[in-house]
PDB file of C-alpha atoms in Angstrom:
ATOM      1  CA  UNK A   1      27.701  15.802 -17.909  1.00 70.00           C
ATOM      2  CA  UNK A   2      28.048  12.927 -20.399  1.00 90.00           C
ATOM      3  CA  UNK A   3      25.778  12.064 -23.091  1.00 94.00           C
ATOM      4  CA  UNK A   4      23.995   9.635 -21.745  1.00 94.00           C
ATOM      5  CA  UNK A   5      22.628  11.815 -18.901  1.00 95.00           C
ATOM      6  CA  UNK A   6      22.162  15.105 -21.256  1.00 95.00           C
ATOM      7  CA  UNK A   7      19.710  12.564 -23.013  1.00 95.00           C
ATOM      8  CA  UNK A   8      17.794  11.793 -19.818  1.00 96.00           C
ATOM      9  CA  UNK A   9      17.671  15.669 -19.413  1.00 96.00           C
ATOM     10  CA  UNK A  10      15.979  16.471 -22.413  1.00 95.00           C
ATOM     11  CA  UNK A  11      13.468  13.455 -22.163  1.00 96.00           C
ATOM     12  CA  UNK A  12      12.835  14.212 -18.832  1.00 96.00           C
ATOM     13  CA  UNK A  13      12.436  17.855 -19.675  1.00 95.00           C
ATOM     14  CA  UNK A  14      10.348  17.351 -22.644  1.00 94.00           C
ATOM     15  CA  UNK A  15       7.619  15.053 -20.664  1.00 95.00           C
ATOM     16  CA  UNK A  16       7.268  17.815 -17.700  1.00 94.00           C
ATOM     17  CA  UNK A  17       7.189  20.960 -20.104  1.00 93.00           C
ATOM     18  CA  UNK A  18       4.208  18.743 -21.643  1.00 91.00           C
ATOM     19  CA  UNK A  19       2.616  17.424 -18.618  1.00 88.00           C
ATOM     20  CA  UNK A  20       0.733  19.460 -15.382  1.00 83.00           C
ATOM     21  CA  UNK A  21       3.207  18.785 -13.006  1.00 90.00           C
ATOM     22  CA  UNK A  22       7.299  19.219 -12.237  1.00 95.00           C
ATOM     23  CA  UNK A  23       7.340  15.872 -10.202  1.00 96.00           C
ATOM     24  CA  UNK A  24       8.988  12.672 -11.081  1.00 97.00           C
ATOM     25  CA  UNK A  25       9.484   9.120  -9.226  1.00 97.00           C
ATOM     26  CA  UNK A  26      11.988   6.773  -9.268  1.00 96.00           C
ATOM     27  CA  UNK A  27      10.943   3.305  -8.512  1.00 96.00           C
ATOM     28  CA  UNK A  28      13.768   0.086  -8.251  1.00 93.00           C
ATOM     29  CA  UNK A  29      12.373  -3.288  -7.208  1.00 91.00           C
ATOM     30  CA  UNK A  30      13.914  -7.242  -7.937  1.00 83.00           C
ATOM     31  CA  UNK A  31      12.103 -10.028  -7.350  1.00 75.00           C
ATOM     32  CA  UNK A  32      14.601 -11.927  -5.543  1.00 72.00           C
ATOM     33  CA  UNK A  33      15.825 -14.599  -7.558  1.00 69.00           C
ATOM     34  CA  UNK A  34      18.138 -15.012 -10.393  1.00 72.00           C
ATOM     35  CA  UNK A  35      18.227 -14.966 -13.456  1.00 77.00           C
ATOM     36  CA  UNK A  36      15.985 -11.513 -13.442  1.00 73.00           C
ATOM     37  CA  UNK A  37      17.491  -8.677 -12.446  1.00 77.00           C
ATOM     38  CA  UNK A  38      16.618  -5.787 -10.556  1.00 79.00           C
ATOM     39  CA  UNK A  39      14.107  -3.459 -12.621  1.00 89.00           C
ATOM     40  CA  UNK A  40      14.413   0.480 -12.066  1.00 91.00           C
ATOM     41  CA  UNK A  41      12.200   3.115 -14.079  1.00 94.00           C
ATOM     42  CA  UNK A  42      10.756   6.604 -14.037  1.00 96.00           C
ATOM     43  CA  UNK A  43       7.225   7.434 -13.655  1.00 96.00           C
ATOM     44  CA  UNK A  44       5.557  10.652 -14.478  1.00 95.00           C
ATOM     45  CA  UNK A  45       1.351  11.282 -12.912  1.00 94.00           C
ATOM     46  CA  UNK A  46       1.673   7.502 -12.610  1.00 92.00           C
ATOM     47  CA  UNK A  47       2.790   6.404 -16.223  1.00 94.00           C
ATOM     48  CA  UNK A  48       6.542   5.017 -17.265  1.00 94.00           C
ATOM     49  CA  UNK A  49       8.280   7.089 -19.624  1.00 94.00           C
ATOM     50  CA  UNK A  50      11.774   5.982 -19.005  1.00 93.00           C
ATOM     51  CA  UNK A  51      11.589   2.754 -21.958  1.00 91.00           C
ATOM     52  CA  UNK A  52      13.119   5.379 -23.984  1.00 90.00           C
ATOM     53  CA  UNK A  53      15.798   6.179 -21.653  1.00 94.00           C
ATOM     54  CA  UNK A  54      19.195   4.863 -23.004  1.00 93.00           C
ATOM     55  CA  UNK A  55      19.794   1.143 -22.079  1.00 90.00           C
ATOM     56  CA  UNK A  56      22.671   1.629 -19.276  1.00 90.00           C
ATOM     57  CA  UNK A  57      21.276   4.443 -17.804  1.00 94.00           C
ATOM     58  CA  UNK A  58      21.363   4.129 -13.668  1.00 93.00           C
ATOM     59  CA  UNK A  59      20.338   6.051 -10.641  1.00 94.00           C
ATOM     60  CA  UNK A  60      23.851   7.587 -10.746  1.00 95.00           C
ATOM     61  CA  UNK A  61      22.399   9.304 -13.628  1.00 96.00           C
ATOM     62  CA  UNK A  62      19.529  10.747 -11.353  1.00 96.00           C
ATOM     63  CA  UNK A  63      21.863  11.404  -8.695  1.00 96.00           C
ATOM     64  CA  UNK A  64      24.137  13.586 -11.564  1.00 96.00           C
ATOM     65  CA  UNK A  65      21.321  15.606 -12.313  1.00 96.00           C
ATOM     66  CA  UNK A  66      20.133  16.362  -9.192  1.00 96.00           C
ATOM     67  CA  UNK A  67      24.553  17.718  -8.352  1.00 95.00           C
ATOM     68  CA  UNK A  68      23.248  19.783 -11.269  1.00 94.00           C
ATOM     69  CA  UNK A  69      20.294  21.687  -9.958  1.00 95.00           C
ATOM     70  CA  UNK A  70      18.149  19.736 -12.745  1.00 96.00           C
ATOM     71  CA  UNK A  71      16.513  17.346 -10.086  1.00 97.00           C
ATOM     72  CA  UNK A  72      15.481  18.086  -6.646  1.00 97.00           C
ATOM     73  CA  UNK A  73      15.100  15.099  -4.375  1.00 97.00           C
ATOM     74  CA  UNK A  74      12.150  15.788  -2.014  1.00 97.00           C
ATOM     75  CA  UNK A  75      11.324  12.220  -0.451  1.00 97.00           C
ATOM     76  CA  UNK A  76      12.621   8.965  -0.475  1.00 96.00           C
ATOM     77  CA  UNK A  77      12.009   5.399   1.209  1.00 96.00           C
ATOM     78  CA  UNK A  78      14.282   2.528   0.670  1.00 93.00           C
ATOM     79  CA  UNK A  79      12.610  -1.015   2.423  1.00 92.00           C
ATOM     80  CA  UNK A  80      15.273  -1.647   5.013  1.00 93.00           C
ATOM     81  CA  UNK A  81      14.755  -5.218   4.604  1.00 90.00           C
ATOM     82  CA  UNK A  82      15.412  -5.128   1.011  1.00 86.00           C
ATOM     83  CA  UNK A  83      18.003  -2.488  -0.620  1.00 85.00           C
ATOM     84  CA  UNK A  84      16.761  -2.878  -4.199  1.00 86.00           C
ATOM     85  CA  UNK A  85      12.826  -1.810  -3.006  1.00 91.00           C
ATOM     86  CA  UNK A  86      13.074   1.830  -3.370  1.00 94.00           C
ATOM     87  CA  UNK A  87      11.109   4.809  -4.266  1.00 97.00           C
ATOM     88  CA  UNK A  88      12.582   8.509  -4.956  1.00 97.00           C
ATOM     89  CA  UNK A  89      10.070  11.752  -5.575  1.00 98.00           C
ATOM     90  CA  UNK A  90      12.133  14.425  -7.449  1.00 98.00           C
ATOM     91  CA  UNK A  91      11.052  17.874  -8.311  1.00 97.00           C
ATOM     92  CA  UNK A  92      12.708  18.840 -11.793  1.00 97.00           C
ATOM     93  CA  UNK A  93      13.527  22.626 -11.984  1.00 95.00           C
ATOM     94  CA  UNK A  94      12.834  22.968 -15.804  1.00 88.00           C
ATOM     95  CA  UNK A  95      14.853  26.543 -15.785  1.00 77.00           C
ATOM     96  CA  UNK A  96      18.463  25.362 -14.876  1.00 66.00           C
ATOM     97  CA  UNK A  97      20.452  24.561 -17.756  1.00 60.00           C
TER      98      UNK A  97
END
């Protein structure tokens, strides 16, 4: 695991421990047209708490922790008319290290 993705660990460890609930979502969405790209975050009960991610972090880095144990993926819905519309539920198991 590099660092980038041990620092999304802890963050996203540190808001479940605090919160009520071991559930996270990944959202992704782009508007369509250049020069904005497409816009990705985490939410946690509804609120974004991935600003403080670091700046090149991607879904890879999801899809790391969840080869891990860290994350489970329990649903997820990508538009099929548009690839970068997508929305991920993960479970995060706060006990594997």
């Amino acid at each position: 695991m590099d660092e980038r993705v041990t620092v999304l660990k802890k963050q996203i460890r540190a808001v479940v421990v605090a919160g009520g609930t071991d559930e996270i979502t990944y959202q992704s969405e782009w508007l369509g047209y250049l020069p904005f790209p497409v816009d990705h975050w985490v939410e946690y009960q509804g609120k974004t708490f991935s600003g403080d991610f670091p700046f090149d972090w991607t879904l890879d880095d999801l899809a790391s922790l969840e080869r891990t144990g860290f994350l489970e993926k329990l649903e997820a819905y990508e538009n099929p008319e548009d690839r970068f519309d997508r929305c991920i539920r993960y479970r995060v198991h706060i006990g594997c290290a």
